[in-house]
Coordinates of C-alpha atoms in Angstrom, one line a residue:
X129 CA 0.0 0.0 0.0
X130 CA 0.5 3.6 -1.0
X131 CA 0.1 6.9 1.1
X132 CA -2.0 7.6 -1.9
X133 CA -4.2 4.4 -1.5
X134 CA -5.4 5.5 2.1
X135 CA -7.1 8.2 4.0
X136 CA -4.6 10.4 6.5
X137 CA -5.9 11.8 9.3
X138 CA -4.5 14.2 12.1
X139 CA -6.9 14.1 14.6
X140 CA -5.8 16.8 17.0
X141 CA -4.6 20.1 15.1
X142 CA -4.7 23.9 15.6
X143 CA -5.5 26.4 12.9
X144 CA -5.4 30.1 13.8
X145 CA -7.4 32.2 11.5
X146 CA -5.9 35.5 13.3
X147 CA -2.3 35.5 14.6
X148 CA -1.1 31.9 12.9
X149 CA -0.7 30.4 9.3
X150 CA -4.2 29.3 9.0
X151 CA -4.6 27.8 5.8
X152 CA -1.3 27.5 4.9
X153 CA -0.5 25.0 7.7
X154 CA -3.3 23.0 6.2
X155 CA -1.5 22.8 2.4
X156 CA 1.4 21.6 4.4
X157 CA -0.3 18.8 5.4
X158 CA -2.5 18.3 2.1
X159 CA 1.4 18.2 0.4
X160 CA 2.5 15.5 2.0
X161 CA -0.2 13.7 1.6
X162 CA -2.5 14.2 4.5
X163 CA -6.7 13.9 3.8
X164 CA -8.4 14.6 7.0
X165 CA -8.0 17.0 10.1
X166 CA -9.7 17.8 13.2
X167 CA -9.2 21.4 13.7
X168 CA -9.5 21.9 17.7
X169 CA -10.3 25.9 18.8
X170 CA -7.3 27.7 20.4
X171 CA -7.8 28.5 23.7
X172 CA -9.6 31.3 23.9
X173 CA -7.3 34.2 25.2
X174 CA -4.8 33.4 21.9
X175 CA -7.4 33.8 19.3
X176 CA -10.0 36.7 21.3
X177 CA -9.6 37.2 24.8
X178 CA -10.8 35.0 27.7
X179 CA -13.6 33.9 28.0
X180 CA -15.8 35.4 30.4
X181 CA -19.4 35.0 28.5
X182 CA -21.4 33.3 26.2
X183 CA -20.6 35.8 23.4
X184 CA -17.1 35.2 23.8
X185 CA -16.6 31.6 23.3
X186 CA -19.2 32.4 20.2
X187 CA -16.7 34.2 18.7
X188 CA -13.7 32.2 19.3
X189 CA -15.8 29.0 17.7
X190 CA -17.0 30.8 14.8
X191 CA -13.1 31.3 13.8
X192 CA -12.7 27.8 14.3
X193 CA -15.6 26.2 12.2
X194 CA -14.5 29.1 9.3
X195 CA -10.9 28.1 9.5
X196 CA -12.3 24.5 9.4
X197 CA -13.9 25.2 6.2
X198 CA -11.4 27.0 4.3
X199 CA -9.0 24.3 5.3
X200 CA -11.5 21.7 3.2
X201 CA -10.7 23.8 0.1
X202 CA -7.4 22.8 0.2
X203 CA -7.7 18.8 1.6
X204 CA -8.7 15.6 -1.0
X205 CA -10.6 14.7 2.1
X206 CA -12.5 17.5 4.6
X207 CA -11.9 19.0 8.0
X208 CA -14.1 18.9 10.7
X209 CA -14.2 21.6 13.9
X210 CA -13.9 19.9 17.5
X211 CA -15.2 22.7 19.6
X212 CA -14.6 23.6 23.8
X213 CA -13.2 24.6 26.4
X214 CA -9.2 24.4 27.4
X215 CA -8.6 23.5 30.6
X216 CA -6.3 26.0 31.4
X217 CA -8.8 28.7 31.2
X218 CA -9.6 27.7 35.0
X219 CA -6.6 29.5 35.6
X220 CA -6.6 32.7 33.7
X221 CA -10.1 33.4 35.5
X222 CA -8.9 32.4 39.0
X223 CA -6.2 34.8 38.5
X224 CA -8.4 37.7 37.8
X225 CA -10.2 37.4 41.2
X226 CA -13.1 34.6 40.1
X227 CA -13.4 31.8 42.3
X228 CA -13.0 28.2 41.3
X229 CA -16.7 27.4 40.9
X230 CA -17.3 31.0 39.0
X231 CA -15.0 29.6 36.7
X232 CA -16.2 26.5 36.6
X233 CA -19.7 28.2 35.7
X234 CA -18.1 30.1 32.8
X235 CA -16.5 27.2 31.6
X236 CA -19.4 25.2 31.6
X237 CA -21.2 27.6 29.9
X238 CA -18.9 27.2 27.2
X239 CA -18.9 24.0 26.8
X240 CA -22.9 24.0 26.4
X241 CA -22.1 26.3 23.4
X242 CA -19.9 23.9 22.2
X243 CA -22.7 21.0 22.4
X244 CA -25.1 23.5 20.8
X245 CA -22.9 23.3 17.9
X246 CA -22.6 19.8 17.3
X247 CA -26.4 19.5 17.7
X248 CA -26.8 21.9 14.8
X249 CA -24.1 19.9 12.5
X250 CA -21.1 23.5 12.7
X251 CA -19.3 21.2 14.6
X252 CA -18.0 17.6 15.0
X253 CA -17.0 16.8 18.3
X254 CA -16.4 19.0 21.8
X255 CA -13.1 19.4 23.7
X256 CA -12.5 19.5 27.5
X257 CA -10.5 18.1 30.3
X258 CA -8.6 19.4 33.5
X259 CA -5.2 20.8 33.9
X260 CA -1.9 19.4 32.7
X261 CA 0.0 21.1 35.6
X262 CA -0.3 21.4 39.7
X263 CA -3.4 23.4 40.9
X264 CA -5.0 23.5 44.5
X265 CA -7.3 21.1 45.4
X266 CA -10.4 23.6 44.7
X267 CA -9.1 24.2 41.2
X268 CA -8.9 20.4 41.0
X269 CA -12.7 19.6 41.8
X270 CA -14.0 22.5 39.6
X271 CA -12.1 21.1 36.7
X272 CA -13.5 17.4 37.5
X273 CA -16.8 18.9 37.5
X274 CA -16.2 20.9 33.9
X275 CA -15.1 18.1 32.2
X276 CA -17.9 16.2 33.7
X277 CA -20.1 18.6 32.4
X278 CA -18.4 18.0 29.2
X279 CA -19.5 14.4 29.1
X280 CA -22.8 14.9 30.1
X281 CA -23.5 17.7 27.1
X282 CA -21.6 15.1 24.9
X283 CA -23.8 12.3 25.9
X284 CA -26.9 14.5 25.2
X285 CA -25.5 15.6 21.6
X286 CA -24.7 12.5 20.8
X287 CA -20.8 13.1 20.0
X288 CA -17.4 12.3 21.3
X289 CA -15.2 14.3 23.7
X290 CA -11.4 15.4 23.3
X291 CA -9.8 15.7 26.2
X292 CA -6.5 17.5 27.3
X293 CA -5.1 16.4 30.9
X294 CA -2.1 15.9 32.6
X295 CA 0.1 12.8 31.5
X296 CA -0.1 8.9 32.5
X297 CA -1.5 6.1 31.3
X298 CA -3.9 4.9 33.4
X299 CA -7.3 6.9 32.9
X300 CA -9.7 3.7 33.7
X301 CA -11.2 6.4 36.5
X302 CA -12.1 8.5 33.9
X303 CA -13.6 6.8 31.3
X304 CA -15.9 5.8 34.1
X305 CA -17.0 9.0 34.9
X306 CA -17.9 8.9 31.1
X307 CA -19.8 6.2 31.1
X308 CA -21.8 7.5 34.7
X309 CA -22.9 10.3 33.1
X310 CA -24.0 8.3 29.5
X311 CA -21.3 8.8 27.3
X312 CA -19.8 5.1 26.2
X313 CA -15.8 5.5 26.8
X314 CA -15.3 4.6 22.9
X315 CA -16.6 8.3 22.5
X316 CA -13.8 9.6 25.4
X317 CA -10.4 10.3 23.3
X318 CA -7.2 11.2 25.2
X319 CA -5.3 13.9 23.3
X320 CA -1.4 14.0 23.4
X321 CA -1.4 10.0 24.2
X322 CA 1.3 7.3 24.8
X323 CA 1.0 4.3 22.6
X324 CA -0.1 2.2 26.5
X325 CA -3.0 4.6 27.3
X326 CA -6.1 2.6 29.5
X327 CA -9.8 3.9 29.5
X328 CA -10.1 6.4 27.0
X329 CA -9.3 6.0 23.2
X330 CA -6.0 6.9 22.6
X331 CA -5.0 9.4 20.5
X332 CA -1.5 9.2 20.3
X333 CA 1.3 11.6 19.3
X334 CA 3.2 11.3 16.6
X335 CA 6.1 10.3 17.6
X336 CA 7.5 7.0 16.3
X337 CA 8.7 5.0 19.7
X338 CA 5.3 5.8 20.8
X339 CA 3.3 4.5 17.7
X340 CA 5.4 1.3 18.0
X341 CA 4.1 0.7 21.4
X342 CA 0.4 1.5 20.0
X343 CA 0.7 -1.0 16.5
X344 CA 2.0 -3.4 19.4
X345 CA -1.4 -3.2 21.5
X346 CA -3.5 -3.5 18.5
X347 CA -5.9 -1.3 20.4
X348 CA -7.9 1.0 18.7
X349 CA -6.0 4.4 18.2
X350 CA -5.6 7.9 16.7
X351 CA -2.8 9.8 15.3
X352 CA -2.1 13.7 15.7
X353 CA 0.5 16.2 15.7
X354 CA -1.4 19.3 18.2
X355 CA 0.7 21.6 16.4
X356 CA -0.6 25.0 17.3
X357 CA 0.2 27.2 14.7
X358 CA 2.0 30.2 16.7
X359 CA 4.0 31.9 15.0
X360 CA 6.6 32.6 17.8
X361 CA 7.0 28.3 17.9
X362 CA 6.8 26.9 14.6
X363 CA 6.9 23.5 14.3
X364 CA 5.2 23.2 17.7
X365 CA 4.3 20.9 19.2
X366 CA 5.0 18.7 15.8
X367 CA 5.0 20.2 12.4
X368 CA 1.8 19.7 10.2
X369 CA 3.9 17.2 7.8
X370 CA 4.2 15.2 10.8
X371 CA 1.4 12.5 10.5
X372 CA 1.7 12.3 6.8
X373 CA 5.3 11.3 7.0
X374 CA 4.4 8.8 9.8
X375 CA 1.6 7.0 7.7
X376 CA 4.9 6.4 5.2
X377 CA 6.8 5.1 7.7
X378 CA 4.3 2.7 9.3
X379 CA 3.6 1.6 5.8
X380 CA 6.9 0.8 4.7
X381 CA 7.3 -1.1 7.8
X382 CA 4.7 -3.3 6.8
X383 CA 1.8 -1.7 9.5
X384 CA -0.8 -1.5 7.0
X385 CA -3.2 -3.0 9.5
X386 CA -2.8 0.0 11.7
X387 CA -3.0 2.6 9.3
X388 CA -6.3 1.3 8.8
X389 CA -6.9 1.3 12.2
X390 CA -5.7 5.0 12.6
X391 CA -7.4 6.2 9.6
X392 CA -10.6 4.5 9.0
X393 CA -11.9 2.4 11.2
X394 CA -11.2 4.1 14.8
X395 CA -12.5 7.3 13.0
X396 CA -15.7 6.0 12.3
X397 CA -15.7 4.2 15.5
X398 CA -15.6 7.3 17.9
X399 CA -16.8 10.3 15.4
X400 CA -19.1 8.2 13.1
X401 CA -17.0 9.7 10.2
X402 CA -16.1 8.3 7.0
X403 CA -12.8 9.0 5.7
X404 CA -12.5 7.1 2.3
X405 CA -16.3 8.4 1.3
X406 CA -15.1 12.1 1.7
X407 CA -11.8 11.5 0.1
X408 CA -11.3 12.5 -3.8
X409 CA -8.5 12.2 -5.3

């Protein structure tokens, strides 16, 4: 098999429509021979400023689902919006005086503008989680609570969730908390994965060690760069020819079974989308 003979999806990337490449970070990928994306919303204080309201997080998604579509111009497959709320906004608002559960309200909020999108079809998918890095225990049990929240609105949409934590592997805990509030944990993907990843679906960075340890699980999996299109770190936190130039290698190494995996089926598993329908080439 061919990179040509099979859909390529990064299932975790940034596009910023106002400060960052935008489009052209998309061609990148489309030259390598990537199909698909999933175009997650910046956090909200890089693209507008942070969100405090509804009308806020409006904004910040509308950039997303337009940048989503102009990046399907340029793709022999489409790109879809993922849509919420990042984690670390919890801080930012703490910071400016509002107490953990205020920002857990605003948050929340958020993320049932988020579901409101996927309900209407502007949107594929919602985004949560908690935070990556130490916080206080109050922080800790507001952001529990948000993401929560997240699968609850999820559940009721009828979508998957995204979600950006802290590292590990072992997130049995919270794919459980997923399925307590409705939402099956084949719907629950773990951004920024490890190829050993338990609960959630793993979506796993591109990095080669770590998709070795994934082909080896044959568990279902995703593949993704986050690269976050700022300017001031290109190439961060992968370059958008990174997937692309992973498929290649995986195929020459004989692991067509996983690109499949990677590409088509765990795709239509957890978003119900169809990569080699909406692929033309």
């Amino acid at each position: 098999m061919d990179i040509d003979d099979t859909p390529v999806l990064d299932n975790h990337l940034h596009l910023d429509p106002v400060n960052g490449r935008n489009v052209a970070a998309a061609e990148e990928f489309a030259s390598q021979g990537g199909t698909h994306l999933l175009v997650l919303n910046k956090p909200s204080w890089h693209l507008v400023e942070k969100a405090t309201d509804e009308a806020i997080f409006r904004e910040v998604f509308d950039l997303t689902v337009e940048a989503a579509a102009t990046a399907t111009e340029v793709l022999d497959g489409r790109a879809w919006p993922v849509l919420g709320v990042h984690p670390a906004l919890i801080s930012k608002l703490v910071d400016d005086g509002y107490t953990p559960p205020e920002a857990r309200d605003i948050m929340q909020t958020g993320l049932d503008v988020a579901a409101e999108y996927v309900d209407n079809g502007d949107a594929l998918a919602m985004k949560s989680g908690r935070p990556h890095y130490d916080v206080d225990d109050a922080v800790w049990e507001a952001s529990n609570e948000v993401m929560c929240h997240g699968f609850e609105r999820a559940a009721d949409v009828g979508c998957a969730i995204q979600l950006h934590t802290e590292g590990g592997e072992d997130f049995e805990a919270v794919a459980r908390w997923a399925e307590d509030r409705g939402l099956d944990r084949t719907q629950v993907v773990k951004h920024y994965s490890g190829g050993r990843l338990r609960g959630p679906v793993k979506s796993v960075l591109a990095d080669k060690d770590e998709l070795e340890i994934a082909v080896e699980t044959d568990d279902p999996f995703l593949m993704e760069t986050d690269y976050i299109d700022d300017p001031d770190r290109p190439g961060a936190v992968l370059g958008p020819k990174t997937v692309p130039r992973r498929v290649r290698w995986l195929l020459e190494n004989g692991d067509e079974d996983a690109v499949r995996t990677a590409h088509v089926e765990t795709p239509k598993a957890v978003y119900g989308i169809d990569t080699e329908a909406t692929l033309e080439r």
